[in-house]
Amino acid sequence: MGPIIGMSPDKKAESPGVVEERACLRGVCGTLPEAECAASPLATSLDRSSSSGDEELTNLNWLHENLLQNFTLGSPEAQSRPSPLFDIEGNHGASVISSAAAHARESVKSKPPFSFSLLIYMAIEQSPSKSLPVKDIYGWILEHFPYFSSAPTGWKNSVRHNLSLNKCFRKVERSLGKVNGKGSLWCVDPEYRPNLIQALKKQHFPSAHSFCTPPASPPSAFSPARHLFLQGCSLKESDIDAATAMMLLNSAPGHHSDPCDPDSPIDLSRPHSVLVSSDPKQDHNYSSSSRSSSSSLSSLDEAGCDSGQGRRAGSEGFHSDEDSEEERNPRLPSLTVKCPLPVKRARHESKLELDEELKEAAGSLLHLAGIRSGLDLSKRTAKSKKPEKHRK
DNA sequence: AAACTCGTAAACAAAA
DNA sequence: TTTTTGTTTACGAGTT
């Protein structure tokens, strides 16, 4: 989706367009000491490009900081220290820095350039237990996206709506003994994590993706050819790749346990974790059959690991034991259904592929330090080229 | 033009 | 009883 779209008429005033899209920077700054935020070379890059209104770069900044710091360095101590990219560009004038910081402060009220599903995903992934109750998801979003603090409360409805309808999220009962609090915990279905990562990438750089990725290319987000191309022509996707890679690393085996997965820690060598389709239709998978979105799970379905049916046969959600849940999710404890052989082969190949991806991810991160100064600020995605008027 | 995604609103039920 | 949580349906708008 576009960064700031789908607003109802009453929200128009709250989505002042591209300029405020820079406020995504604020999402980061909200979690970092302001001085550090201001001193970020990314912020200075923003400042330098601000006159040209390169909102995409801003998005990049946001993604860069938010993902790299909040996700990868999500620990408090990590957040308290400078970004690993902090020194990339060396010193900049204090006025430039303060200007960027001021700009970030100005744009507190802009809507995040992420869909709710991605916001939820980020919230859950950032939690130590990789699961959150709805209330904490609200809290995380509010904390990192102050826009919502002043937004109409309907966004909470949207969050719940997403949790319910989006296959990427699964409901887990609170652990025994923890009776405090209402409702269940929500976690990211590891099966769909790659889709969300993919969505995260595509959310910002759809055109770059389509341009750089051959139609018949393997689903790897780090194809060597594309990677080389990107190094030559644009930093943007490599940024995203790096951020995504960090998320992948963050989800690497042993990194954390996943309440949704009895076999946690998550093993990215699982087919689900590497079956990253380039099909944008797989980014978000609402289970509602009324939206015909079951077809959007084609690759997973074809892998024999997903029934393609909504998970809601009633309101049992994740814990339904009456429907085809076992077929739908081979990772459930009671599961006996196994993926077909071709899928197993794909697992093995995918694991090798993943290793390569992780290696390249590290390369991308290193690469970031080297070519940031060579940013092609003139390159924009189709979406960012759109007239900056509000929709509707 | 059609299918799709996404955001939003709303109604409703269940649980705390 | 009120609030929160979860589900479902519907619709509009933008995108592909």
mmCIF file of C-alpha atoms in Angstrom, chain A residues 43-256:
data_model
loop_
_atom_site.group_PDB
_atom_site.id
_atom_site.type_symbol
_atom_site.label_atom_id
_atom_site.label_comp_id
_atom_site.label_asym_id
_atom_site.label_seq_id
_atom_site.Cartn_x
_atom_site.Cartn_y
_atom_site.Cartn_z
ATOM 1 C CA ALA A 43 18.810 12.708 9.888
ATOM 2 C CA THR A 44 21.387 14.834 8.263
ATOM 3 C CA SER A 45 20.804 13.097 5.026
ATOM 4 C CA LEU A 46 17.211 13.959 5.409
ATOM 5 C CA ASP A 47 18.035 17.512 5.982
ATOM 6 C CA ARG A 48 20.170 17.706 2.930
ATOM 7 C CA SER A 49 17.479 16.268 0.801
ATOM 8 C CA SER A 50 14.582 17.984 2.392
ATOM 9 C CA SER A 51 14.548 20.776 -0.074
ATOM 10 C CA SER A 52 13.951 18.337 -2.847
ATOM 11 C CA GLY A 53 11.195 16.729 -0.904
ATOM 12 C CA ASP A 54 12.525 13.251 -1.168
ATOM 13 C CA GLU A 55 10.085 11.590 1.114
ATOM 14 C CA GLU A 56 11.284 8.219 0.157
ATOM 15 C CA LEU A 57 14.642 8.914 1.561
ATOM 16 C CA THR A 58 12.854 9.894 4.679
ATOM 17 C CA ASN A 59 11.104 6.633 4.740
ATOM 18 C CA LEU A 60 14.387 5.023 4.293
ATOM 19 C CA ASN A 61 15.750 6.896 7.218
ATOM 20 C CA TRP A 62 12.913 5.843 9.332
ATOM 21 C CA LEU A 63 13.080 2.274 8.298
ATOM 22 C CA HIS A 64 16.764 2.272 8.700
ATOM 23 C CA GLU A 65 16.766 3.531 12.188
ATOM 24 C CA ASN A 66 13.636 1.915 13.358
ATOM 25 C CA LEU A 67 14.416 -1.461 12.030
ATOM 26 C CA LEU A 68 18.093 -1.502 12.629
ATOM 27 C CA GLN A 69 17.896 -0.044 16.052
ATOM 28 C CA ASN A 70 14.573 -1.051 17.346
ATOM 29 C CA PHE A 71 14.572 -4.488 15.917
ATOM 30 C CA THR A 72 18.141 -5.452 15.818
ATOM 31 C CA LEU A 73 19.335 -3.468 18.710
ATOM 32 C CA GLY A 74 16.080 -3.565 20.462
ATOM 33 C CA SER A 75 17.563 -3.985 23.877
ATOM 34 C CA PRO A 76 17.666 -0.911 26.060
ATOM 35 C CA GLU A 77 21.406 -0.860 26.134
ATOM 36 C CA ALA A 78 21.494 -1.177 22.426
ATOM 37 C CA GLN A 79 19.143 1.704 22.003
ATOM 38 C CA SER A 80 21.175 3.824 24.275
ATOM 39 C CA ARG A 81 24.242 3.557 22.188
ATOM 40 C CA PRO A 82 24.756 5.131 18.854
ATOM 41 C CA SER A 83 23.613 3.432 15.765
ATOM 42 C CA PRO A 84 26.214 1.301 14.074
ATOM 43 C CA LEU A 85 25.728 3.651 11.192
ATOM 44 C CA PHE A 86 26.256 6.578 13.363
ATOM 45 C CA ASP A 87 29.703 7.417 12.177
ATOM 46 C CA ILE A 88 29.234 6.722 8.580
ATOM 47 C CA GLU A 89 29.155 10.244 7.442
ATOM 48 C CA GLY A 90 31.239 11.813 10.100
ATOM 49 C CA ASN A 91 30.431 15.153 11.636
ATOM 50 C CA HIS A 92 27.925 17.600 10.341
ATOM 51 C CA GLY A 93 27.146 21.086 11.362
ATOM 52 C CA ALA A 94 25.157 21.510 14.493
ATOM 53 C CA SER A 95 22.645 23.599 12.650
ATOM 54 C CA VAL A 96 22.042 20.842 10.190
ATOM 55 C CA ILE A 97 21.565 18.393 12.976
ATOM 56 C CA SER A 98 19.220 20.535 14.953
ATOM 57 C CA SER A 99 17.297 21.314 11.834
ATOM 58 C CA ALA A 100 16.734 17.675 11.160
ATOM 59 C CA ALA A 101 15.698 17.106 14.716
ATOM 60 C CA ALA A 102 13.321 19.995 14.579
ATOM 61 C CA HIS A 103 11.906 18.660 11.404
ATOM 62 C CA ALA A 104 11.384 15.321 13.007
ATOM 63 C CA ARG A 105 9.612 16.946 15.894
ATOM 64 C CA GLU A 106 7.382 18.843 13.549
ATOM 65 C CA SER A 107 6.061 15.751 11.958
ATOM 66 C CA VAL A 108 4.824 13.926 14.963
ATOM 67 C CA LYS A 109 1.337 13.754 13.645
ATOM 68 C CA SER A 110 1.947 12.082 10.374
ATOM 69 C CA LYS A 111 0.600 8.676 9.794
ATOM 70 C CA PRO A 112 3.160 5.919 9.731
ATOM 71 C CA PRO A 113 3.970 4.633 6.292
ATOM 72 C CA PHE A 114 3.106 1.138 7.350
ATOM 73 C CA SER A 115 -0.029 -0.830 7.215
ATOM 74 C CA PHE A 116 -1.579 -1.921 10.441
ATOM 75 C CA SER A 117 -0.460 -5.427 9.841
ATOM 76 C CA LEU A 118 3.117 -4.264 9.701
ATOM 77 C CA LEU A 119 2.719 -2.128 12.742
ATOM 78 C CA ILE A 120 1.350 -5.068 14.610
ATOM 79 C CA TYR A 121 4.113 -7.197 13.299
ATOM 80 C CA MET A 122 6.725 -4.784 14.469
ATOM 81 C CA ALA A 123 5.127 -4.489 17.852
ATOM 82 C CA ILE A 124 4.995 -8.198 18.368
ATOM 83 C CA GLU A 125 8.456 -8.789 17.053
ATOM 84 C CA GLN A 126 9.836 -6.233 19.387
ATOM 85 C CA SER A 127 8.371 -7.808 22.435
ATOM 86 C CA PRO A 128 10.717 -10.059 24.395
ATOM 87 C CA SER A 129 8.297 -12.927 24.285
ATOM 88 C CA LYS A 130 7.333 -12.278 20.703
ATOM 89 C CA SER A 131 3.764 -12.120 21.769
ATOM 90 C CA LEU A 132 1.628 -9.308 23.012
ATOM 91 C CA PRO A 133 -1.866 -8.723 24.190
ATOM 92 C CA VAL A 134 -3.877 -6.276 22.215
ATOM 93 C CA LYS A 135 -3.413 -3.650 24.816
ATOM 94 C CA ASP A 136 0.342 -3.818 24.554
ATOM 95 C CA ILE A 137 0.139 -3.668 20.817
ATOM 96 C CA TYR A 138 -1.791 -0.475 21.225
ATOM 97 C CA GLY A 139 0.859 0.721 23.573
ATOM 98 C CA TRP A 140 3.703 -0.053 21.284
ATOM 99 C CA ILE A 141 2.064 1.676 18.401
ATOM 100 C CA LEU A 142 1.298 4.677 20.505
ATOM 101 C CA GLU A 143 4.796 4.803 21.792
ATOM 102 C CA HIS A 144 6.453 4.580 18.458
ATOM 103 C CA PHE A 145 3.902 6.370 16.363
ATOM 104 C CA PRO A 146 2.582 9.317 18.298
ATOM 105 C CA TYR A 147 0.329 10.005 15.411
ATOM 106 C CA PHE A 148 -2.103 7.577 16.891
ATOM 107 C CA SER A 149 -2.227 9.305 20.210
ATOM 108 C CA SER A 150 -4.198 12.054 18.583
ATOM 109 C CA ALA A 151 -5.910 9.917 16.015
ATOM 110 C CA PRO A 152 -9.485 8.869 16.390
ATOM 111 C CA THR A 153 -9.832 5.700 18.375
ATOM 112 C CA GLY A 154 -10.929 3.830 15.332
ATOM 113 C CA TRP A 155 -7.372 2.774 14.769
ATOM 114 C CA LYS A 156 -7.663 0.371 17.646
ATOM 115 C CA ASN A 157 -10.563 -1.188 15.931
ATOM 116 C CA SER A 158 -8.398 -1.494 12.892
ATOM 117 C CA VAL A 159 -5.705 -3.162 14.904
ATOM 118 C CA ARG A 160 -8.113 -5.686 16.264
ATOM 119 C CA HIS A 161 -9.596 -6.112 12.875
ATOM 120 C CA ASN A 162 -6.175 -6.878 11.496
ATOM 121 C CA LEU A 163 -5.361 -9.288 14.239
ATOM 122 C CA SER A 164 -8.548 -11.139 13.654
ATOM 123 C CA LEU A 165 -8.506 -11.198 9.932
ATOM 124 C CA ASN A 166 -4.866 -11.382 9.077
ATOM 125 C CA LYS A 167 -3.495 -14.853 8.907
ATOM 126 C CA CYS A 168 -0.132 -13.540 9.842
ATOM 127 C CA PHE A 169 -1.242 -13.155 13.406
ATOM 128 C CA ARG A 170 -2.260 -15.839 15.718
ATOM 129 C CA LYS A 171 -3.907 -15.864 19.019
ATOM 130 C CA VAL A 172 -2.358 -17.760 21.856
ATOM 131 C CA GLU A 173 -3.774 -18.205 25.259
ATOM 132 C CA ARG A 174 -2.023 -16.534 28.089
ATOM 133 C CA SER A 175 0.152 -18.910 29.978
ATOM 134 C CA LEU A 176 -1.382 -20.674 32.890
ATOM 135 C CA GLY A 177 -1.185 -18.733 36.071
ATOM 136 C CA LYS A 178 -1.115 -15.483 34.255
ATOM 137 C CA VAL A 179 -4.711 -14.711 34.652
ATOM 138 C CA ASN A 180 -4.136 -11.021 34.754
ATOM 139 C CA GLY A 181 -5.335 -9.109 31.801
ATOM 140 C CA LYS A 182 -8.044 -9.575 29.307
ATOM 141 C CA GLY A 183 -7.903 -11.438 26.125
ATOM 142 C CA SER A 184 -5.231 -13.486 24.552
ATOM 143 C CA LEU A 185 -1.722 -12.916 23.437
ATOM 144 C CA TRP A 186 -1.066 -12.395 19.810
ATOM 145 C CA CYS A 187 1.978 -13.566 17.992
ATOM 146 C CA VAL A 188 3.255 -13.614 14.469
ATOM 147 C CA ASP A 189 2.732 -16.823 12.664
ATOM 148 C CA PRO A 190 6.250 -17.865 11.667
ATOM 149 C CA GLU A 191 4.760 -19.205 8.539
ATOM 150 C CA TYR A 192 3.906 -15.751 7.428
ATOM 151 C CA ARG A 193 6.816 -13.893 8.848
ATOM 152 C CA PRO A 194 8.606 -13.874 5.502
ATOM 153 C CA ASN A 195 5.513 -12.421 3.957
ATOM 154 C CA LEU A 196 5.497 -9.639 6.443
ATOM 155 C CA ILE A 197 9.143 -8.980 5.895
ATOM 156 C CA GLN A 198 8.478 -8.936 2.225
ATOM 157 C CA ALA A 199 5.626 -6.568 2.762
ATOM 158 C CA LEU A 200 7.840 -4.374 4.806
ATOM 159 C CA LYS A 201 10.213 -4.156 1.941
ATOM 160 C CA LYS A 202 7.637 -3.599 -0.687
ATOM 161 C CA GLN A 203 5.773 -1.093 1.322
ATOM 162 C CA HIS A 204 8.478 1.409 0.630
ATOM 163 C CA PHE A 205 10.111 0.468 -2.579
ATOM 164 C CA PRO A 206 7.702 -1.259 -4.842
ATOM 165 C CA SER A 207 9.094 0.111 -8.005
ATOM 166 C CA ALA A 208 12.640 -0.591 -7.071
ATOM 167 C CA HIS A 209 11.668 -4.097 -6.343
ATOM 168 C CA SER A 210 9.932 -4.682 -9.564
ATOM 169 C CA PHE A 211 12.667 -3.024 -11.445
ATOM 170 C CA CYS A 212 15.470 -4.917 -9.878
ATOM 171 C CA THR A 213 13.910 -8.283 -9.530
ATOM 172 C CA PRO A 214 13.599 -10.364 -12.644
ATOM 173 C CA PRO A 215 10.165 -11.830 -12.952
ATOM 174 C CA ALA A 216 11.419 -15.361 -12.942
ATOM 175 C CA SER A 217 14.010 -14.820 -10.300
ATOM 176 C CA PRO A 218 14.015 -17.021 -7.265
ATOM 177 C CA PRO A 219 12.228 -15.677 -4.255
ATOM 178 C CA SER A 220 15.401 -14.660 -2.609
ATOM 179 C CA ALA A 221 15.498 -11.029 -1.717
ATOM 180 C CA PHE A 222 19.226 -11.113 -2.113
ATOM 181 C CA SER A 223 19.857 -12.363 -5.541
ATOM 182 C CA PRO A 224 23.479 -11.625 -6.324
ATOM 183 C CA ALA A 225 22.667 -9.972 -9.583
ATOM 184 C CA ARG A 226 20.155 -7.684 -8.042
ATOM 185 C CA HIS A 227 22.431 -7.007 -5.172
ATOM 186 C CA LEU A 228 25.200 -5.970 -7.477
ATOM 187 C CA PHE A 229 22.839 -3.882 -9.449
ATOM 188 C CA LEU A 230 21.632 -2.177 -6.386
ATOM 189 C CA GLN A 231 25.101 -1.456 -5.261
ATOM 190 C CA GLY A 232 25.669 0.229 -8.530
ATOM 191 C CA CYS A 233 22.558 2.240 -8.863
ATOM 192 C CA SER A 234 20.784 2.789 -5.637
ATOM 193 C CA LEU A 235 21.149 2.339 -2.007
ATOM 194 C CA LYS A 236 17.524 2.166 -1.271
ATOM 195 C CA GLU A 237 16.767 -1.414 -1.636
ATOM 196 C CA SER A 238 20.001 -2.445 -0.129
ATOM 197 C CA ASP A 239 18.952 -0.450 2.835
ATOM 198 C CA ILE A 240 15.776 -2.336 2.994
ATOM 199 C CA ASP A 241 17.512 -5.553 2.367
ATOM 200 C CA ALA A 242 19.803 -4.800 5.195
ATOM 201 C CA ALA A 243 16.973 -3.925 7.470
ATOM 202 C CA THR A 244 15.152 -7.007 6.456
ATOM 203 C CA ALA A 245 18.258 -8.997 6.904
ATOM 204 C CA MET A 246 18.614 -7.720 10.383
ATOM 205 C CA MET A 247 15.114 -8.804 11.067
ATOM 206 C CA LEU A 248 15.938 -12.162 9.680
ATOM 207 C CA LEU A 249 18.982 -12.306 11.844
ATOM 208 C CA ASN A 250 16.864 -11.225 14.697
ATOM 209 C CA SER A 251 14.695 -14.196 14.023
ATOM 210 C CA ALA A 252 17.586 -16.489 13.536
ATOM 211 C CA PRO A 253 17.681 -19.811 15.319
ATOM 212 C CA GLY A 254 18.184 -19.414 18.973
ATOM 213 C CA HIS A 255 17.505 -15.769 18.979
ATOM 214 C CA HIS A 256 14.220 -15.990 20.660
#
